[in-house]
Short mmCIF file of C-alpha atoms in Angstrom, two decimals:
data_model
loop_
_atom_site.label_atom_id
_atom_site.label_comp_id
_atom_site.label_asym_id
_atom_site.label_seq_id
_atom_site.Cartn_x
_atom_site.Cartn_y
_atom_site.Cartn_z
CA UNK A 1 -14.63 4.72 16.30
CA UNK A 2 -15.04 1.41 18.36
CA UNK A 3 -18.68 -0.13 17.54
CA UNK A 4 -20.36 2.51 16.10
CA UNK A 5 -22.34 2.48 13.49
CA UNK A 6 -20.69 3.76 9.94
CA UNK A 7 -24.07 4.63 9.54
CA UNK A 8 -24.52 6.40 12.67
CA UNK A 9 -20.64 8.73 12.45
CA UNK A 10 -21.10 9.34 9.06
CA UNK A 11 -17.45 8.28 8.73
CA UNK A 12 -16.46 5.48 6.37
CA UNK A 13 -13.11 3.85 6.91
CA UNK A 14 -10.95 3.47 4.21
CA UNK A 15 -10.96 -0.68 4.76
CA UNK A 16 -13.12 -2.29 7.27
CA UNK A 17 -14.16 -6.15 7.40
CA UNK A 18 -17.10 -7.15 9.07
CA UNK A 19 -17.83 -10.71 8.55
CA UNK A 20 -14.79 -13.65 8.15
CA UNK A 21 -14.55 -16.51 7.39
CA UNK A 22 -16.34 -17.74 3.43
CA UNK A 23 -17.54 -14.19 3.03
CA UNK A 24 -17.55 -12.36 -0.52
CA UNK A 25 -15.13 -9.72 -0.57
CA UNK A 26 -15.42 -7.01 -3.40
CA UNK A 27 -13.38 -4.01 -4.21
CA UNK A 28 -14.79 -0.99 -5.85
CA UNK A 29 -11.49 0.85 -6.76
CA UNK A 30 -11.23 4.46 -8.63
CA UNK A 31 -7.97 4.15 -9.96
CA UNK A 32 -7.33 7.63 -11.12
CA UNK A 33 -8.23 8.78 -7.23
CA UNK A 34 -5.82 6.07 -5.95
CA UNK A 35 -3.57 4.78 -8.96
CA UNK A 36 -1.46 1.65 -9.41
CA UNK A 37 2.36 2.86 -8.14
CA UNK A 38 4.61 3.31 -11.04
CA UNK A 39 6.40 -0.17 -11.07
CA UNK A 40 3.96 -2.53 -9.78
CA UNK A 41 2.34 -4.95 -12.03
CA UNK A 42 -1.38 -4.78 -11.89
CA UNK A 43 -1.68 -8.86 -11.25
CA UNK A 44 0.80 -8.75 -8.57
CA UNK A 45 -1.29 -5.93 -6.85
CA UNK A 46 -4.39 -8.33 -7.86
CA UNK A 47 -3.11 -10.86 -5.78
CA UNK A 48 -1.38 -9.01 -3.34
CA UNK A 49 -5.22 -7.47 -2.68
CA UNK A 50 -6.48 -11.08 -2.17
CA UNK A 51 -3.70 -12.19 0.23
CA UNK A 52 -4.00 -9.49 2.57
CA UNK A 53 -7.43 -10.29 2.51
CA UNK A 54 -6.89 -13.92 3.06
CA UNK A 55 -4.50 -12.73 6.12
CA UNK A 56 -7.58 -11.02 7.79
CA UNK A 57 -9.60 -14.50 7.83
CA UNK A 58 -11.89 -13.85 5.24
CA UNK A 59 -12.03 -17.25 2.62
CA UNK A 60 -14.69 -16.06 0.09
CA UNK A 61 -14.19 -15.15 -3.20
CA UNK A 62 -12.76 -11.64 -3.81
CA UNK A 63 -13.18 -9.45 -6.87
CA UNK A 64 -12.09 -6.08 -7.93
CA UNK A 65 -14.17 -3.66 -10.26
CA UNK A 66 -12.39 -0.90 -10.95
CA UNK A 67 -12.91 2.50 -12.64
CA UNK A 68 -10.24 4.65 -14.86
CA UNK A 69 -10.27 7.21 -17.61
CA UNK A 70 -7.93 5.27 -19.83
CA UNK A 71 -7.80 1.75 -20.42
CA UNK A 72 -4.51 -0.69 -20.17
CA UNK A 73 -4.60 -3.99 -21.05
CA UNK A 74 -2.49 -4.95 -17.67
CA UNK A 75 -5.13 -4.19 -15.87
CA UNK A 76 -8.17 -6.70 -17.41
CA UNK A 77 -5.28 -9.38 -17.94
CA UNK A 78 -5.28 -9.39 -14.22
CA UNK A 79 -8.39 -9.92 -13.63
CA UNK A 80 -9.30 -6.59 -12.96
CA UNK A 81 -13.49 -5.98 -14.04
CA UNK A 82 -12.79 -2.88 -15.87
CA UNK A 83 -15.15 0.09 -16.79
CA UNK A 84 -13.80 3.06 -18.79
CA UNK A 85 -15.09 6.54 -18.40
CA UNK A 86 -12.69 9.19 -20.44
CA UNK A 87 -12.42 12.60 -18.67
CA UNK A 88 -14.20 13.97 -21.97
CA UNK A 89 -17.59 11.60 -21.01
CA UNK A 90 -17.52 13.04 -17.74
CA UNK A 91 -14.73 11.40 -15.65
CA UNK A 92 -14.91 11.08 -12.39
CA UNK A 93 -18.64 12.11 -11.96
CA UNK A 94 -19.41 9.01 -14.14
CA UNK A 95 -17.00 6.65 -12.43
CA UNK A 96 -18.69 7.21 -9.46
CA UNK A 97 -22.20 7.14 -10.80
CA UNK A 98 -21.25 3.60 -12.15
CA UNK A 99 -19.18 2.12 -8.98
CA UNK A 100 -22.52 3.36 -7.33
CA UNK A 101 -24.69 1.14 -9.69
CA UNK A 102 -22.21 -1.10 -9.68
CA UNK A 103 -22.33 -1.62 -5.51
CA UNK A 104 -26.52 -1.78 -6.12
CA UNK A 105 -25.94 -4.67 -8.04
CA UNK A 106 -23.62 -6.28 -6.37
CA UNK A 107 -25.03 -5.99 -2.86
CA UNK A 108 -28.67 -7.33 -4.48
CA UNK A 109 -26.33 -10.62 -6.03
CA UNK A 110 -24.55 -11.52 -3.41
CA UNK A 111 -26.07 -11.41 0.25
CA UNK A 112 -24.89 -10.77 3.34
CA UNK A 113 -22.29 -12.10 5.06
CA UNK A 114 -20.30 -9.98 2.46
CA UNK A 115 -17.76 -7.64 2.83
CA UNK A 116 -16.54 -4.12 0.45
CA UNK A 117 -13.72 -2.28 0.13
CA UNK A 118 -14.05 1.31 -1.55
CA UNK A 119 -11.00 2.94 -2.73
CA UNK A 120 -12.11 5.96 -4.20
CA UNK A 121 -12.44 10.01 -2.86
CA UNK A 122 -16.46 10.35 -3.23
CA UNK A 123 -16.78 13.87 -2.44
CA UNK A 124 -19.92 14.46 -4.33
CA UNK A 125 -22.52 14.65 -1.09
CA UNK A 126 -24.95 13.09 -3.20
CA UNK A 127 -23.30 10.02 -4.03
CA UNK A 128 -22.07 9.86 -0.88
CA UNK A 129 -25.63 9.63 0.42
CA UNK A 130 -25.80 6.43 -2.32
CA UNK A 131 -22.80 4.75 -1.23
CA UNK A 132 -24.18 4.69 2.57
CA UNK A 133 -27.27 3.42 1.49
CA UNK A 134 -25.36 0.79 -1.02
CA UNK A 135 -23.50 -0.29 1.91
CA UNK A 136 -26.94 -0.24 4.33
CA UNK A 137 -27.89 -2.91 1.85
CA UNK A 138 -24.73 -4.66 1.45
CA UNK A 139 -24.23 -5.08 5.34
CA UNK A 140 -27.78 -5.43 6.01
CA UNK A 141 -29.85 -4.21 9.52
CA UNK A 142 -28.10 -0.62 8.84
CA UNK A 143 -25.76 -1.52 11.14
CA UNK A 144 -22.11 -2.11 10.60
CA UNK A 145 -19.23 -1.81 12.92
CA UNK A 146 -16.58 0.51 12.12
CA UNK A 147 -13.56 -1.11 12.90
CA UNK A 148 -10.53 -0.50 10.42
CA UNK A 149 -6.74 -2.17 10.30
CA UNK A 150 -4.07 0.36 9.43
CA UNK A 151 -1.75 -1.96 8.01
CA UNK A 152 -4.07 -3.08 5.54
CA UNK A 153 -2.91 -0.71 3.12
CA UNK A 154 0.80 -1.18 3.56
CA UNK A 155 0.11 -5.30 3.28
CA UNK A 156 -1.00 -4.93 -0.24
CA UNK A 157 2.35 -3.80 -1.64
CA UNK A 158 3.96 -5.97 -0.05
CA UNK A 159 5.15 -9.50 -1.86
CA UNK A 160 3.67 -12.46 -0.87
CA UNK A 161 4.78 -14.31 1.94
CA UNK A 162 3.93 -17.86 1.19
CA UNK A 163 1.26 -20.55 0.01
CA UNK A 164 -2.48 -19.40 0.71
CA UNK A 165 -3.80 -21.51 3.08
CA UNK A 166 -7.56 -21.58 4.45
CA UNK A 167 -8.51 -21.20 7.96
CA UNK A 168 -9.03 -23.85 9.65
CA UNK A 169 -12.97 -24.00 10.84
#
């Protein structure tokens, strides 16, 4: 995809990072579309999220709201922000109505340089439509390069690898 515009291909990569450095990073994660693998602790994931951030250059502060049908305390006790929607208060409709409102919010608090990470299968057109114009907001002058690294993914189940330490400037 090169430089294009998300906004332009209609295409959003799974993880893409547009400003480094002491730019906000939040993650707006579905877990029932993309769960925790059996066997991983959710605060070892936690910080195995923030480290592979930290490895792409990006200092700011990172947090993760995330979206399930069932609660577990694992999941708040690492530091997860946590909103429950049970299947039978209409699941996954409802998650993504809230990580919708949720990216409105966030992209209003915390300006740009920022950067967001979506885990979650929005296949509802309409709140696709949202999340674009969440991210429009979020990125600011509608324009956002589409640039994605593949081993992103694979980095965040992997153990740590040493002491954080900040870029130097």
């Amino acid at each position: 995809m090169g430089d294009e515009s998300v906004l332009q291909t209609k295409q959003f990569p799974l993880l893409t990072f547009y400003k480094k450095g002491e730019a906000k990073t939040c993650v707006f994660w579905d877990l029932n579309d993309y769960p925790i693998p059996s066997g991983v602790h959710p605060a070892s994931l936690c910080e195995s999220i923030k480290d592979a951030i930290w490895k792409q250059h990006i200092d700011g502060d990172v947090s993760i709201h995330a979206y399930v049908d069932a609660s577990e305390p694992e999941y708040q006790d690492a530091g997860f922000q946590l909103q429950v929607f049970p299947e039978s208060e209409g699941g996954k409709h409802t998650r993504n109505c809230a990580m919708v409102a949720d990216m409105a919010i966030w992209a209003v608090i915390n300006p740009t340089p920022c950067n967001v990470i979506i885990l979650a299968k929005v296949t509802d057109v309409f709140l696709a439509t949202h999340v674009r114009s969440c991210c429009t907001r979020i990125y600011g002058q509608g324009r956002a390069p589409a640039q994605s690294d593949s081993t992103f993914l694979t980095c965040i189940f992997h153990q740590r690898r040493g002491p954080r330490v900040p870029a130097q400037k």
